[in-house]
Tab-separated table of C-alpha atoms in Angstrom:
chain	number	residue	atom	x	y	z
A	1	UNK	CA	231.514	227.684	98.731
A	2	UNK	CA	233.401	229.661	95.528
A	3	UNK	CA	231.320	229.916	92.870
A	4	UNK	CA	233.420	226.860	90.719
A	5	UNK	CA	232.336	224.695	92.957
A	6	UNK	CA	228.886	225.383	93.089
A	7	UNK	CA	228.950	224.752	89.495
A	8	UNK	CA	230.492	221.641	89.089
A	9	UNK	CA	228.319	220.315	92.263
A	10	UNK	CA	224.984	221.290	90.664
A	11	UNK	CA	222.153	220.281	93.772
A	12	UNK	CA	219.626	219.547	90.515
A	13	UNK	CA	222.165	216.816	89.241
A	14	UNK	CA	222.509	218.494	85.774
A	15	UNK	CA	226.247	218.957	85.304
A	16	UNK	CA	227.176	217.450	81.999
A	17	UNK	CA	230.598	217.376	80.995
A	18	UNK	CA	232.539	217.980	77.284
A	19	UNK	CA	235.984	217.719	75.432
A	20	UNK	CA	235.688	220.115	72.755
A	21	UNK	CA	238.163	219.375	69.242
A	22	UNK	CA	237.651	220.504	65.538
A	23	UNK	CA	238.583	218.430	62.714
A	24	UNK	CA	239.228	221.149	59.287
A	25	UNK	CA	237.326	223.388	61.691
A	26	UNK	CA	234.240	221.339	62.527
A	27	UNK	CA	233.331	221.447	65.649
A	28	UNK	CA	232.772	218.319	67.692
A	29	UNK	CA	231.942	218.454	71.799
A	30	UNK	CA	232.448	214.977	73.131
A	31	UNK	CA	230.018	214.595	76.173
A	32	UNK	CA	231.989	212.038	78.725
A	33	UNK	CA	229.960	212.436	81.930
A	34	UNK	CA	226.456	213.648	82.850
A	35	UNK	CA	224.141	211.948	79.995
A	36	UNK	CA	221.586	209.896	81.628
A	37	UNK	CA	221.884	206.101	81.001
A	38	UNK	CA	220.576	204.551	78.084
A	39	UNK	CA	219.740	201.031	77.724
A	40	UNK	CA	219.296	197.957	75.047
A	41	UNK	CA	221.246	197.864	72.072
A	42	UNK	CA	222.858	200.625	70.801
A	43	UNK	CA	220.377	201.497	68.170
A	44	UNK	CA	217.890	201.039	70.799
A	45	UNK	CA	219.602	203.406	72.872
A	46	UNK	CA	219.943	205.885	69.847
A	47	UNK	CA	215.828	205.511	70.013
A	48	UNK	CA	215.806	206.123	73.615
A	49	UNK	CA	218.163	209.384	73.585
A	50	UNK	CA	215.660	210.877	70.883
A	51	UNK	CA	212.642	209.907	72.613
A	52	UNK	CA	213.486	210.910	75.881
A	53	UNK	CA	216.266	213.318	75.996
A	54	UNK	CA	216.372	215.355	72.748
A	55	UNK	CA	215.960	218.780	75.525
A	56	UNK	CA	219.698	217.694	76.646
A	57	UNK	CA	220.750	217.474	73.148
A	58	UNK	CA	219.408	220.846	71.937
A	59	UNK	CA	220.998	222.250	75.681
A	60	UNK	CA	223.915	220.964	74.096
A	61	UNK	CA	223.809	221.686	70.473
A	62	UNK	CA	222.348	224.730	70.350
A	63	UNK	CA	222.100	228.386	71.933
A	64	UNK	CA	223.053	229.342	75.102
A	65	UNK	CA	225.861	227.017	75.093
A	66	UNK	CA	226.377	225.699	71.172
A	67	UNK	CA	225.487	227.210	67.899
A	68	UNK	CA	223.073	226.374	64.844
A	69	UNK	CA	226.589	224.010	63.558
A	70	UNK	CA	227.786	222.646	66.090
A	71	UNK	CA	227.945	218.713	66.666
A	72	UNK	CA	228.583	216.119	69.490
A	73	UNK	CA	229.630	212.649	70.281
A	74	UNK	CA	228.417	211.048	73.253
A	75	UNK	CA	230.518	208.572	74.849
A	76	UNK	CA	228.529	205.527	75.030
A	77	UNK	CA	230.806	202.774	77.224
A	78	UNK	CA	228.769	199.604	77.092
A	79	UNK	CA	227.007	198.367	74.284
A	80	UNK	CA	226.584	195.111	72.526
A	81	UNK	CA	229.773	194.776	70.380
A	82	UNK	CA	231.394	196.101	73.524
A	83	UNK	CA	230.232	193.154	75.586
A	84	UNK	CA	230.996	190.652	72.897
A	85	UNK	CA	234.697	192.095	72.771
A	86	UNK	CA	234.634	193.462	69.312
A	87	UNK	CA	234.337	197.179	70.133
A	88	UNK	CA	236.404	198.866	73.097
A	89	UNK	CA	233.675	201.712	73.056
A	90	UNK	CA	230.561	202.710	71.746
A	91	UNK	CA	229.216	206.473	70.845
A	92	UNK	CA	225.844	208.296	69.470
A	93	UNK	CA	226.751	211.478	67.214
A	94	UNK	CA	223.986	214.409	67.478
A	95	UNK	CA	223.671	217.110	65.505
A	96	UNK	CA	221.436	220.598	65.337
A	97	UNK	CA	218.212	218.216	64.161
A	98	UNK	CA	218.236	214.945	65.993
A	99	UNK	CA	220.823	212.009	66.103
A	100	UNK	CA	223.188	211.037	63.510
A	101	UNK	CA	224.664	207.350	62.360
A	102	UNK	CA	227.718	207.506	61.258
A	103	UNK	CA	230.290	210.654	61.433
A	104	UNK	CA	233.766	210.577	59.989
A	105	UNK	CA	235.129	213.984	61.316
A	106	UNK	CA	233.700	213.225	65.077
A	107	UNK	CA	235.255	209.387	64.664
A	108	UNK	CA	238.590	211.220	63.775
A	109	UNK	CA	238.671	213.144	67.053
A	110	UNK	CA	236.889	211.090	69.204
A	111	UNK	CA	240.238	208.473	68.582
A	112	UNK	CA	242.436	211.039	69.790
A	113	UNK	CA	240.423	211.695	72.980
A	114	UNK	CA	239.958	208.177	73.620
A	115	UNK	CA	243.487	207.284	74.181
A	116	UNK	CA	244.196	210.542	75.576
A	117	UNK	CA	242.226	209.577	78.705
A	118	UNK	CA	242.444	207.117	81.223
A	119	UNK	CA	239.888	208.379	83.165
A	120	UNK	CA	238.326	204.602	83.430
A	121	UNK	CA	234.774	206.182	84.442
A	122	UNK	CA	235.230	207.613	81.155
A	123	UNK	CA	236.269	204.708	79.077
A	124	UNK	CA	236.226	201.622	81.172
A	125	UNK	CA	238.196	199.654	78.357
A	126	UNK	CA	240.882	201.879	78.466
A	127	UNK	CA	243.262	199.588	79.252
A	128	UNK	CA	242.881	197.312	76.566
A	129	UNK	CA	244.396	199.109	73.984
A	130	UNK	CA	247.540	197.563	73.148
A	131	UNK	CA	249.979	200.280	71.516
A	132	UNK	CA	252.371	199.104	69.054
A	133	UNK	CA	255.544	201.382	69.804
A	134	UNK	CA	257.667	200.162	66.725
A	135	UNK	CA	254.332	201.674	64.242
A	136	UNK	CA	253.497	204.141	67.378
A	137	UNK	CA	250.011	203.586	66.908
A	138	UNK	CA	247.133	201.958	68.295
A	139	UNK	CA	243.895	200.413	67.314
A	140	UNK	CA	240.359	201.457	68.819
A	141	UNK	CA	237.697	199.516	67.977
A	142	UNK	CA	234.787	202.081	67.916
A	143	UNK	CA	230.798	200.872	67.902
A	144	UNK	CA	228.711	203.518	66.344
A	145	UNK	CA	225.184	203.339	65.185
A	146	UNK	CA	225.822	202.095	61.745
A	147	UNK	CA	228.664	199.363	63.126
A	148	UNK	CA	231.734	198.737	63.372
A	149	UNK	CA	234.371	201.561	63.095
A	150	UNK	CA	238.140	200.278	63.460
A	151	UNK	CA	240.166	203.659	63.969
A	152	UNK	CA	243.995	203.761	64.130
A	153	UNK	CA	245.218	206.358	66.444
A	154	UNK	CA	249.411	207.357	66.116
A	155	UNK	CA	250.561	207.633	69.744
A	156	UNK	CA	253.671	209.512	70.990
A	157	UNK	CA	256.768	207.230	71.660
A	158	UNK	CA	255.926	205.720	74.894
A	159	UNK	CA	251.907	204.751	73.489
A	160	UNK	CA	250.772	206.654	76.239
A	161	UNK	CA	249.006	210.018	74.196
A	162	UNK	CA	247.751	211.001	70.673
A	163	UNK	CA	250.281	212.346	68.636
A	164	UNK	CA	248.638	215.545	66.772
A	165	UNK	CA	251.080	215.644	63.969
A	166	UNK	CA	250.311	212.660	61.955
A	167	UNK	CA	246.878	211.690	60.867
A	168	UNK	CA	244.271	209.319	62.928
A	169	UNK	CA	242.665	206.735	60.117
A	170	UNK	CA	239.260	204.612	60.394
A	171	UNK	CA	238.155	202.048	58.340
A	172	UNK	CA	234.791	202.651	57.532
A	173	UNK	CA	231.682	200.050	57.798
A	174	UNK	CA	230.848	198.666	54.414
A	175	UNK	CA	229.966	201.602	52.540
A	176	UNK	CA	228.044	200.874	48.751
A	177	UNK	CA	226.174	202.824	46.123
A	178	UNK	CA	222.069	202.545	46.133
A	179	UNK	CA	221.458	204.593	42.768
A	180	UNK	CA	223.361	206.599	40.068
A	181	UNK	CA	222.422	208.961	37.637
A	182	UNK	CA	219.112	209.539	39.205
A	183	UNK	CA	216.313	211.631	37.077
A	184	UNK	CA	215.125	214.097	39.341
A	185	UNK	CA	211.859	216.522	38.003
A	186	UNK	CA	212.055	219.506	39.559
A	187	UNK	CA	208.908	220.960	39.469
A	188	UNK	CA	207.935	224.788	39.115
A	189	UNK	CA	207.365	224.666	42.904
A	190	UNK	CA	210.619	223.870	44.047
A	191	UNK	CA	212.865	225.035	41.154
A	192	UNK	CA	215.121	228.155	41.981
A	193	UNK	CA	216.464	230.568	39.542
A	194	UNK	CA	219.845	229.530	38.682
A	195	UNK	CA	218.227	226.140	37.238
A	196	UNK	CA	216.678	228.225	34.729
A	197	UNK	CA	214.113	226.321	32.642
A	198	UNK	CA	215.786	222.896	33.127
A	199	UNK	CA	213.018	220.086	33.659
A	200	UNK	CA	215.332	217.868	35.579
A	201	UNK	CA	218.631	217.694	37.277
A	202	UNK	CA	220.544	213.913	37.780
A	203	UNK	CA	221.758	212.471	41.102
A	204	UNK	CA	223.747	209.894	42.918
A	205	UNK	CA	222.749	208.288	46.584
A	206	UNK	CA	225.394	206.285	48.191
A	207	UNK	CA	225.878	205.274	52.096
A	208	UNK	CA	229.007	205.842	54.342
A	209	UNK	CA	227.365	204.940	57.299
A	210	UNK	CA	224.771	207.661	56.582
A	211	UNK	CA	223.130	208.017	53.435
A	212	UNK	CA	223.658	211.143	51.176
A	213	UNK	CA	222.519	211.959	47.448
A	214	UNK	CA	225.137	213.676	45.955
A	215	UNK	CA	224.774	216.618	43.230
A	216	UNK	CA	227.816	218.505	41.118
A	217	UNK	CA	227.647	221.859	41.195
A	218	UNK	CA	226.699	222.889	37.682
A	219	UNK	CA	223.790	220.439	37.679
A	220	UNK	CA	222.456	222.905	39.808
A	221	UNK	CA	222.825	225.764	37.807
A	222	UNK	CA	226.157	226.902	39.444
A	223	UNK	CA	229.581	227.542	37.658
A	224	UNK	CA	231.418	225.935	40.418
A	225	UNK	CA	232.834	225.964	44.062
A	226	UNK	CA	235.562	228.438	43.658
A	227	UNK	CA	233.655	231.752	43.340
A	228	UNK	CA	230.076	231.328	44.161
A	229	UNK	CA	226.694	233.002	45.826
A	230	UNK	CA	226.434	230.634	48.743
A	231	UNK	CA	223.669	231.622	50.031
A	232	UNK	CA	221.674	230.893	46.881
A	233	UNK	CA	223.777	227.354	46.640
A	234	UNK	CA	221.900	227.011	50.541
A	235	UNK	CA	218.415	228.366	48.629
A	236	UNK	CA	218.936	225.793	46.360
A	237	UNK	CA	219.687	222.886	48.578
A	238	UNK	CA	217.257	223.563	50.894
A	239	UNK	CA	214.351	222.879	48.168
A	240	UNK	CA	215.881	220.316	46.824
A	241	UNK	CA	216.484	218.054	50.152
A	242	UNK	CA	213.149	218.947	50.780
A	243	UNK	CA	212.123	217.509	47.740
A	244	UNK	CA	214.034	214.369	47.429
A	245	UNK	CA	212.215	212.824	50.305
A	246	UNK	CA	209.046	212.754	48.880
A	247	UNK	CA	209.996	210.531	45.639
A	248	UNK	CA	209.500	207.287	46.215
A	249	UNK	CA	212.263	206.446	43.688
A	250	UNK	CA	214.729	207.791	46.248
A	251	UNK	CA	213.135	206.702	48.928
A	252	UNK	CA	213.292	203.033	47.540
A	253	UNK	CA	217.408	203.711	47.005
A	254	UNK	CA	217.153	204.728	51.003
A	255	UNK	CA	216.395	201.157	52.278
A	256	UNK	CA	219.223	199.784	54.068
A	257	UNK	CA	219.665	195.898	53.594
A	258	UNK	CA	220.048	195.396	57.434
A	259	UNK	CA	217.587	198.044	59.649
A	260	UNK	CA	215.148	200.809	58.507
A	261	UNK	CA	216.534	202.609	61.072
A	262	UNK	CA	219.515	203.959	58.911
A	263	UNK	CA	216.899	204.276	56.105
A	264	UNK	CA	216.621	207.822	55.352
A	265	UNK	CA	218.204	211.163	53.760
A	266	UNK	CA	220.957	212.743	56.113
A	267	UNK	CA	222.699	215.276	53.625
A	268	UNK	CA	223.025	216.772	50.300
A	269	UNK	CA	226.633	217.096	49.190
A	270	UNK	CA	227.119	219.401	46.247
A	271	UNK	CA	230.767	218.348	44.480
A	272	UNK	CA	232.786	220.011	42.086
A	273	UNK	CA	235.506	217.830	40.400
A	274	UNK	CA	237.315	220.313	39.130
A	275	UNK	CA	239.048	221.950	42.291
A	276	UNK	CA	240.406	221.198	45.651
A	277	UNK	CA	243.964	221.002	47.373
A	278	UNK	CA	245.957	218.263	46.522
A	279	UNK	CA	248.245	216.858	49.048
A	280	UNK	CA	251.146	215.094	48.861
A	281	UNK	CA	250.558	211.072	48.176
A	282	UNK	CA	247.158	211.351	46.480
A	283	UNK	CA	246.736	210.743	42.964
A	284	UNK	CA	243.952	213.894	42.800
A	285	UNK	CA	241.446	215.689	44.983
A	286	UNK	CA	237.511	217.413	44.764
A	287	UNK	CA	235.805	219.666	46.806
A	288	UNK	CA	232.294	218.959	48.646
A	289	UNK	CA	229.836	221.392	50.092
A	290	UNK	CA	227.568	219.074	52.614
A	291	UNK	CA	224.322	220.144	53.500
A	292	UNK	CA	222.836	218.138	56.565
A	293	UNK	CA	220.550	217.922	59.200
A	294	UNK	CA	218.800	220.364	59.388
A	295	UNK	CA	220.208	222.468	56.658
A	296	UNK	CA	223.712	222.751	58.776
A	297	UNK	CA	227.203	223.211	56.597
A	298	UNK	CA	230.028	220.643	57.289
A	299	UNK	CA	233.164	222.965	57.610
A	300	UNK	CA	235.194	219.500	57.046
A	301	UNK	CA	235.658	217.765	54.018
A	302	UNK	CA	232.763	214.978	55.768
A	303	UNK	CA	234.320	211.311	56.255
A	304	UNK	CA	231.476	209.450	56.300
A	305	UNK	CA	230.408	210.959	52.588
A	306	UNK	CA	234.486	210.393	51.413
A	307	UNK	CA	233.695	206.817	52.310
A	308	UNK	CA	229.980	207.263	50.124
A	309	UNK	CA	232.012	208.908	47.581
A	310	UNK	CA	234.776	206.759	47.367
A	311	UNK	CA	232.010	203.829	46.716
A	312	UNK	CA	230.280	205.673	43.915
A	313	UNK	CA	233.739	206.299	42.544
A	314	UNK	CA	234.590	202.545	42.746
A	315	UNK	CA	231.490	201.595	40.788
A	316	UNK	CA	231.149	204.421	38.057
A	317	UNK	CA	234.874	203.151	37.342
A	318	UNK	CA	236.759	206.271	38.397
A	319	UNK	CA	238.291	205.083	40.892
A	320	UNK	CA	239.772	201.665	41.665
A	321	UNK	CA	241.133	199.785	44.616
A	322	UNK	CA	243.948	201.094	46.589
A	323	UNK	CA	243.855	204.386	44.537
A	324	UNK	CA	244.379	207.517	47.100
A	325	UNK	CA	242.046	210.798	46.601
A	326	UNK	CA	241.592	213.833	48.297
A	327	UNK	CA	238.505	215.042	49.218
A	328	UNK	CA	238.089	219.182	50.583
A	329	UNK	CA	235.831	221.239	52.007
A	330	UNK	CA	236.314	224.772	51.347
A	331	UNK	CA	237.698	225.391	54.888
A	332	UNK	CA	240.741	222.887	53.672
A	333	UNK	CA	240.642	224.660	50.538
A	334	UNK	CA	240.704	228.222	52.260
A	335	UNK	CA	243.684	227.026	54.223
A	336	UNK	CA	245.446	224.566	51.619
A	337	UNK	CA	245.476	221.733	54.650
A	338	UNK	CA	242.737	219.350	56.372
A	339	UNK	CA	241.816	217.345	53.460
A	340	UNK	CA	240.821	214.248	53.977
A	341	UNK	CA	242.858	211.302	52.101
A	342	UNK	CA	241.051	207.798	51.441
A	343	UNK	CA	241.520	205.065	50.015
A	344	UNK	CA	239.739	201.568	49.131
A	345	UNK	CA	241.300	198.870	50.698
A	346	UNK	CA	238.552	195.825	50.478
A	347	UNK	CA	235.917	195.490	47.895
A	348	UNK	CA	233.335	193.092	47.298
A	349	UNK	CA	232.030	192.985	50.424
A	350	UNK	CA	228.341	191.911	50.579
A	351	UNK	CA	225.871	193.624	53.276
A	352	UNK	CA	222.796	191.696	53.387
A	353	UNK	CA	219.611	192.107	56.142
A	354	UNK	CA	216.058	191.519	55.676
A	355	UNK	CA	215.124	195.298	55.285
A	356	UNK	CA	216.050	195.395	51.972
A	357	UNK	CA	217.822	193.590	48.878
A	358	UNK	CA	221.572	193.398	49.588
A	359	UNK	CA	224.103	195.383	47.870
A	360	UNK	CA	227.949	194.786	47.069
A	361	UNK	CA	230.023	197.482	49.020
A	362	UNK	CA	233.465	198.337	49.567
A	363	UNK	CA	235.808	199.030	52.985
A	364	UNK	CA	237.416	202.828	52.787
A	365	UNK	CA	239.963	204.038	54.734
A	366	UNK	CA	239.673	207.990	55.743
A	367	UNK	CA	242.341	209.740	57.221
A	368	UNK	CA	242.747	213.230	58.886
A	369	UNK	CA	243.548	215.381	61.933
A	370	UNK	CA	241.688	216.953	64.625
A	371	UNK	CA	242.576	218.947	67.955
A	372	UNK	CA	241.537	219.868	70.851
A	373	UNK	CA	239.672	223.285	71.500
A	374	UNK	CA	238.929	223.999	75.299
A	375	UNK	CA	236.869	221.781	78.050
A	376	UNK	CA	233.461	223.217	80.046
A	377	UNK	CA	231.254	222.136	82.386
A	378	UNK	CA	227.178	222.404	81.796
A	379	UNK	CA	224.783	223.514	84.129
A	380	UNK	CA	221.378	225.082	84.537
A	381	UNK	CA	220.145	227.131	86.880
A	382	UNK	CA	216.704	226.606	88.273
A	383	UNK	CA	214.362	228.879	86.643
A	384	UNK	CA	216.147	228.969	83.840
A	385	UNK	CA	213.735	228.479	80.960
A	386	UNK	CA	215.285	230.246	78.298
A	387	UNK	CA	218.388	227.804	77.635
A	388	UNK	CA	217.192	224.892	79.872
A	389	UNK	CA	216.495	222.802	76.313
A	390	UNK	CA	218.511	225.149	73.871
């Protein structure tokens, strides 16, 4: 039997299957066939793909086969708000440190791949999307960990396949502001040198689906995200993450009205105002440096913080409904495209739960593009400690 073929019939039963895309260069590596099957809801089955199968997430994520940034999307085909009709699919996100709930860039290519396929092992619900071929685009209804995701995917002529020049949008789950202006002590443990003999430095936390506490710059000590040290901006972050989740002030602003299972710090984002690329159609644009997981850099502009940001925006007043803004990475910057465009298009929507108080949140829209980078098929060999778990 040629080699190939030994591969992709693995005796041990280990052959795991990807799509691999980038969205403003960030990876993500869909997984579509070879994960083991999860069961109960889908949070529970986020619960059981930590507890039971993190080794096939680090084989995935990290060396042999990925790298300390890369990030996947598991294609998840049944889940609750699949059965009950309001999702066509369902999907974990995983990262270099564990299992995210919410991912904007990943969301963005995962609708292309969805209706490029109609492989119906893949996506059993295939065939209920409906394109509309006078908009050429088409809805998929998308069930990740934090809810509902409603992604709009443009389609070539016929509705059959993605069409790569025009942007896939989401609408994100209610996204809302937990705390602004935020005292934070620093204390001569954790400080780092370009804070200088500042006692304190403010913050903002606000949720997209994940939760993030969000720091400009020059409250850091920095001059700004054009010309910078980044490794000391990484120093900096580091001890400050680190930090942050041992105040119980934050950790109060963490609670999420409706599970404590999307109750805790995912990422830093460091912003600068000042900069980014502007595209056409957007009344002004930032750049973001997000810092997440375990201390990995988003090379995208992050959608699920544009929707975070786009809430603290709406309630400090600077930006109001139906307003679009640009929101960079330094990759988009670098390359003056890739930015992602929002916009607020519901507001005063109330999330309520029993975890927590409930909060008054808004609906963003987040557009961009991603494409496709290569397909591979996963193995290991027997004996083969060294990258059996990454």
């Amino acid at each position: 039997m040629d080699i190939v073929q030994q591969l992709e019939q693995n005796p041990h039963g280990e052959v795991i299957k990807c799509i691999d895309m980038h969205t403003t260069g960030e990876p993500t590596r869909i997984i579509y066939s070879g994960f083991p099957h999860l069961t109960g809801t889908l949070l529970e089955k986020r619960d059981q793909a930590k507890s039971q199968y993190d080794n096939i997430r680090k084989r995935l994520m990290l060396e042999p086969r990925g790298h300390y940034a890369m990030y996947g999307a598991i294609i998840i085909p049944e889940t609750e708000l699949v059965q009950s009709g309001e999702a066509h699919v369902g999907t974990l996100f995983t990262h270099n440190g564990g299992f995210s709930t919410m991912c904007g860039h990943a969301t963005i290519a995962l609708g292309r791949f969805l209706v490029d396929t109609h492989d119906l092992n893949v996506f059993p619900r295939r065939d209920e999307l409906k394109p509309d071929l006078n908009t050429r685009e088409v809805k998929v209804n998308l069930h990740a960990p934090c809810g509902l995701v409603r992604v709009v995917v443009p389609t070539t002529a016929d509705g059959q396949k993605s069409d790569p020049s025009r942007s896939v949008t989401f609408l994100s789950t209610p996204a809302y502001c937990a705390a602004t202006n935020l005292e934070v002590p620093i204390p001569p443990e954790v400080r780092w040198p370009e804070l200088g003999d500042k006692p304190s430095i403010n913050i903002d936390i606000s949720y997209g689906g994940a939760y993030y506490a969000l720091v400009d710059i020059h409250e850091l000590g920095f001059n700004g995200l054009r010309n910078f040290d980044f490794e000391a901006v990484t120093v900096a972050v580091k001890r400050l993450k680190r930090h942050l989740v041992t105040l119980p002030n934050v950790s109060e602003a963490l609670q999420h009205p409706e599970d404590k299972r999307l109750s805790f710090l995912y990422s830093v984002m460091v912003t600068d105002l000042s900069i980014g690329h502007q595209p056409n159609g957007v009344d002004g644009a930032e750049t973001g440096l997000c810092f997440f997981a375990e201390d990995q850099v988003d090379r995208s502009p992050t959608g699920s913080c544009v929707a975070a940001r786009m809430a603290l925006a709406h309630v400090k007043k600077t930006r109001t409904t139906n307003q679009p803004w640009a929101y960079n990475s330094l990759v988009s910057n670098q390359f003056n495209t890739g930015a992602f465009a929002a916009t607020i298009v519901e507001d005063n929507i109330r999330i309520e739960g029993e975890n927590s108080q409930s909060r008054q949140g808004v609906i963003v829209r987040v557009e961009g593009k991603a494409y496709y980078t290569g397909t591979m098929t996963f193995v290991v060999e027997k004996d083969d400690i060294t990258s059996e778990s990454g």
